[in-house]
Short mmCIF file of C-alpha atoms in Angstrom, two decimals:
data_model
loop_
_atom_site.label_atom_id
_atom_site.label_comp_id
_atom_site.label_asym_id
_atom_site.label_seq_id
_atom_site.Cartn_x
_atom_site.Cartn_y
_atom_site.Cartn_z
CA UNK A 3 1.86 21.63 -8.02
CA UNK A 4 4.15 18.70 -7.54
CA UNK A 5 2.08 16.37 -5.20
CA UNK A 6 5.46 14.23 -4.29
CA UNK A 7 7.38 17.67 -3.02
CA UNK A 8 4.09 18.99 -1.25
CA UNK A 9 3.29 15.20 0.46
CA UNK A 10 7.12 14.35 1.81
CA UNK A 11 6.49 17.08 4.61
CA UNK A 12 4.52 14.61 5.86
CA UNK A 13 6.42 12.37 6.48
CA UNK A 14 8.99 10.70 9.45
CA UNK A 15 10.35 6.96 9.05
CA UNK A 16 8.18 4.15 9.35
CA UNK A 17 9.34 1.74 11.84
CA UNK A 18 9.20 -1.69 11.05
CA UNK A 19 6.01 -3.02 10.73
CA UNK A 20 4.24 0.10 11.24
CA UNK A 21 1.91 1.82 8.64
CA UNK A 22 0.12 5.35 8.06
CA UNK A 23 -3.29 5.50 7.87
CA UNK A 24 -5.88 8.72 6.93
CA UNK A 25 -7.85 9.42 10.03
CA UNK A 26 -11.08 10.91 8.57
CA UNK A 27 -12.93 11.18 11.71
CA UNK A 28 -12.91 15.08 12.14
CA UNK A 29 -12.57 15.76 8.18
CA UNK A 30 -13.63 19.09 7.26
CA UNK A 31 -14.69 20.40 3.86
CA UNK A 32 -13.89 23.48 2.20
CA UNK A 33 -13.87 25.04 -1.53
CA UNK A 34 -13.95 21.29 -2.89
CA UNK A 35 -10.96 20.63 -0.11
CA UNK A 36 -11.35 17.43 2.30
CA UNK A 37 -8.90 17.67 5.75
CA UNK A 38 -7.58 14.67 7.48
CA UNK A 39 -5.13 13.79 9.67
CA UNK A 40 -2.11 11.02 8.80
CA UNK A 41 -0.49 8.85 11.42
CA UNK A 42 1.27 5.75 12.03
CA UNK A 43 0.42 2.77 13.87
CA UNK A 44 1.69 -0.84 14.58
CA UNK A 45 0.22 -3.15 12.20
CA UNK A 46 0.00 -5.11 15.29
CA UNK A 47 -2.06 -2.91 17.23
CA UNK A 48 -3.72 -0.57 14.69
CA UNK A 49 -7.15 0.86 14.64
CA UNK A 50 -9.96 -0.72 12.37
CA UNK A 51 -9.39 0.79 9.15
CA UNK A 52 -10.23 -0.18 5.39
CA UNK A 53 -7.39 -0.35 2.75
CA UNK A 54 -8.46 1.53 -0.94
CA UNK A 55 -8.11 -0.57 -3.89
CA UNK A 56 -7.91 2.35 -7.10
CA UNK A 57 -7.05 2.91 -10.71
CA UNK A 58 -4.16 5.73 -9.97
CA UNK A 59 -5.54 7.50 -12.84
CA UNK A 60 -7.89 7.79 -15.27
CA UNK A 61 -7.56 7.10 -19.17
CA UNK A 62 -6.61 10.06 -20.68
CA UNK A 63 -5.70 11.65 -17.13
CA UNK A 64 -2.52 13.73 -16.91
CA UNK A 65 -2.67 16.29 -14.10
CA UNK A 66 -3.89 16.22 -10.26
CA UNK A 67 -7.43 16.96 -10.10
CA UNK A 68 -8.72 17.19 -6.42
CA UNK A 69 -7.29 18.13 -3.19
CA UNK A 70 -6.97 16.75 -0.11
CA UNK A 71 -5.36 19.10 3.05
CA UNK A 72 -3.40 16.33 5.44
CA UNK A 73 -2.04 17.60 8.36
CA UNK A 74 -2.13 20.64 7.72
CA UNK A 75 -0.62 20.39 4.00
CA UNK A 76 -2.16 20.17 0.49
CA UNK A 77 -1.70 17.50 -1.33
CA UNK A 78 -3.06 17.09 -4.82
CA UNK A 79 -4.20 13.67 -6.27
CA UNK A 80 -5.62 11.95 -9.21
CA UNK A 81 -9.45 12.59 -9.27
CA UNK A 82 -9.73 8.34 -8.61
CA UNK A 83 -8.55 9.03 -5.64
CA UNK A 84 -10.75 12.01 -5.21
CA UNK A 85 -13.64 11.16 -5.82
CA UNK A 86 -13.22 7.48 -3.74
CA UNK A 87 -12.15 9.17 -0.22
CA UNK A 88 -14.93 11.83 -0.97
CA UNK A 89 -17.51 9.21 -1.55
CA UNK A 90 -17.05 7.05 1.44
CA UNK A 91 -17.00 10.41 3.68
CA UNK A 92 -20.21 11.13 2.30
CA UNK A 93 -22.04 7.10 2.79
CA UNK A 94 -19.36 5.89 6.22
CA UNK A 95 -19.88 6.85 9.37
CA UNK A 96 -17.23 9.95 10.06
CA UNK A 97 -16.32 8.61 13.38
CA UNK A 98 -14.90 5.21 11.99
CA UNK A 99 -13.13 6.06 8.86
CA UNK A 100 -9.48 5.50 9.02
CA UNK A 101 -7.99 4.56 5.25
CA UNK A 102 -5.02 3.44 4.49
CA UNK A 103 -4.18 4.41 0.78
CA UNK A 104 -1.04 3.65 -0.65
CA UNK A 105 -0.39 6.91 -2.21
CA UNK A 106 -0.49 8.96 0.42
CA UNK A 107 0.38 6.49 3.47
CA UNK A 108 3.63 5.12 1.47
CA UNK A 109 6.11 7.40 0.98
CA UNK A 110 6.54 7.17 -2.88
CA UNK A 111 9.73 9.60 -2.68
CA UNK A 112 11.41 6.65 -0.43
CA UNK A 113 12.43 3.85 -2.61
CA UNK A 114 13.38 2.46 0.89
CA UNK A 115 9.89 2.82 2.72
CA UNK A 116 8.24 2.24 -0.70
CA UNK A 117 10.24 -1.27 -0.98
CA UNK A 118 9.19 -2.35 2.92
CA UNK A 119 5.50 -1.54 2.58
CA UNK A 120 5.13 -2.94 -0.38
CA UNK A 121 6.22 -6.19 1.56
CA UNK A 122 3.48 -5.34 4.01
CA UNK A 123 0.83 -4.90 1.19
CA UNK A 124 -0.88 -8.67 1.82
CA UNK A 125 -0.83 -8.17 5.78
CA UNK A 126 -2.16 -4.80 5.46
CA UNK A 127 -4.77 -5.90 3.62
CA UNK A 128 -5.65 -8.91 5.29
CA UNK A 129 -5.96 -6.73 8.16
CA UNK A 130 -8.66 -4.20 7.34
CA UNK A 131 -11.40 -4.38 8.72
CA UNK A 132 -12.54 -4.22 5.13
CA UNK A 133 -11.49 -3.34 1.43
CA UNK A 134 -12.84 -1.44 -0.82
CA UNK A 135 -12.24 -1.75 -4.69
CA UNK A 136 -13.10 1.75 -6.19
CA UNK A 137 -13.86 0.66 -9.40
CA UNK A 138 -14.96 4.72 -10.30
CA UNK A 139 -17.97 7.22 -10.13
CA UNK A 140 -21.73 5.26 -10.49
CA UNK A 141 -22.74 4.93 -14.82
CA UNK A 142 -19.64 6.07 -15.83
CA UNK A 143 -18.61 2.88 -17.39
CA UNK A 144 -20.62 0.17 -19.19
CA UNK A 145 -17.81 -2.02 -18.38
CA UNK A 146 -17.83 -1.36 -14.62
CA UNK A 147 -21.67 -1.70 -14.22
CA UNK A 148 -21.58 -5.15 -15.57
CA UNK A 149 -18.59 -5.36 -13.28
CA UNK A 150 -20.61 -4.63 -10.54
CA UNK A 151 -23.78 -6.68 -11.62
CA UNK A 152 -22.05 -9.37 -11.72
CA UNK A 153 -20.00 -9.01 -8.69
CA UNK A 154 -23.89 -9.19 -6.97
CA UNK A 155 -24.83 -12.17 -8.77
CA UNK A 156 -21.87 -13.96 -8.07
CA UNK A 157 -22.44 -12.92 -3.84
CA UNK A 158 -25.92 -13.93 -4.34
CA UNK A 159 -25.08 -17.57 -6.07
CA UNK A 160 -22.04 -18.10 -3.34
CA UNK A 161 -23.60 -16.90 -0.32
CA UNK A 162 -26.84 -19.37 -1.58
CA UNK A 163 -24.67 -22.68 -1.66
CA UNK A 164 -25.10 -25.22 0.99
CA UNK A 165 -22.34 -24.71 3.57
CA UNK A 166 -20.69 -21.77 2.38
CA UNK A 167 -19.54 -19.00 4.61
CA UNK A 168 -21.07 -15.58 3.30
CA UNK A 169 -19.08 -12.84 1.66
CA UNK A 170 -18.89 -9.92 4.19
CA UNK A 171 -19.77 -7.74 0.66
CA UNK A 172 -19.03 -7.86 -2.94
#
């Protein structure tokens, strides 16, 4: 399945200024399958919500390997992408996950839109609430566990200097 043909159903124009964002608050799961919703909202007046920083695909990756059902539609993504939404379902609270994540909220079938929101990237990080860096599944990756060790020591050193503001995480 083509996700591009499936995933620009989805889709009306962005306004200026205005984002979509994954509303996982009622996400349901079935045969492997995680629902959500997708709206848009003024980056001005948007909901809390935490942008997803991913590898699009994995080494050697060639073909879509999970599913996600968005309003209504399936739409079929790199397993990166899988396996991050379906690990912060399973450790955020339900009722406060809104993502935005730039496959799915950007339309990448609209250079247009795609060339706008890309403009928006810094502000729409800047305002999350939070960001997470998926960085891949736990101890699959030397490489990414001394990422993340160090990422801890380096919070841990900054957060113990005199005078300096602490990291909200690592």
């Amino acid at each position: 399945m083509d996700s591009l043909s499936t995933v620009t159903d989805l889709y009306d124009p962005l306004p200026p200024g205005h984002v979509r964002l994954l509303d996982f608050t009622n996400a349901q799961y079935q045969d492997g399958d995680i629902s959500c919703s997708l709206f848009s909202a003024c980056l001005d007046s948007a909901p809390d919500y935490a942008a997803l920083s991913y590898a699009w695909k994995e080494e050697g990756e060639s073909d879509p390997e999970g599913r996600l059902i968005v309003n209504g539609l399936a739409v079929e993504v790199q397993s990166n992408l899988y396996n991050a939404i379906r690990s912060l379902c399973n450790t955020m609270r339900a009722d406060e996950l809104m993502l935005w994540v730039d496959f799915i909220c950007i339309n990448q079938a609209d250079l247009d839109e795609r060339g706008h929101q890309v403009q928006l990237m810094r502000r729409i990080y800047e305002q999350a609430t939070y960001v997470v860096a998926w960085l891949g599944l736990p101890h699959r990756d030397e490489q990414i566990q001394k990422a993340i060790e160090f990422m801890e020591f380096f919070t841990t050193v900054h957060n113990n200097h005199p005078g300096a503001e602490p990291l909200a995480s690592f």
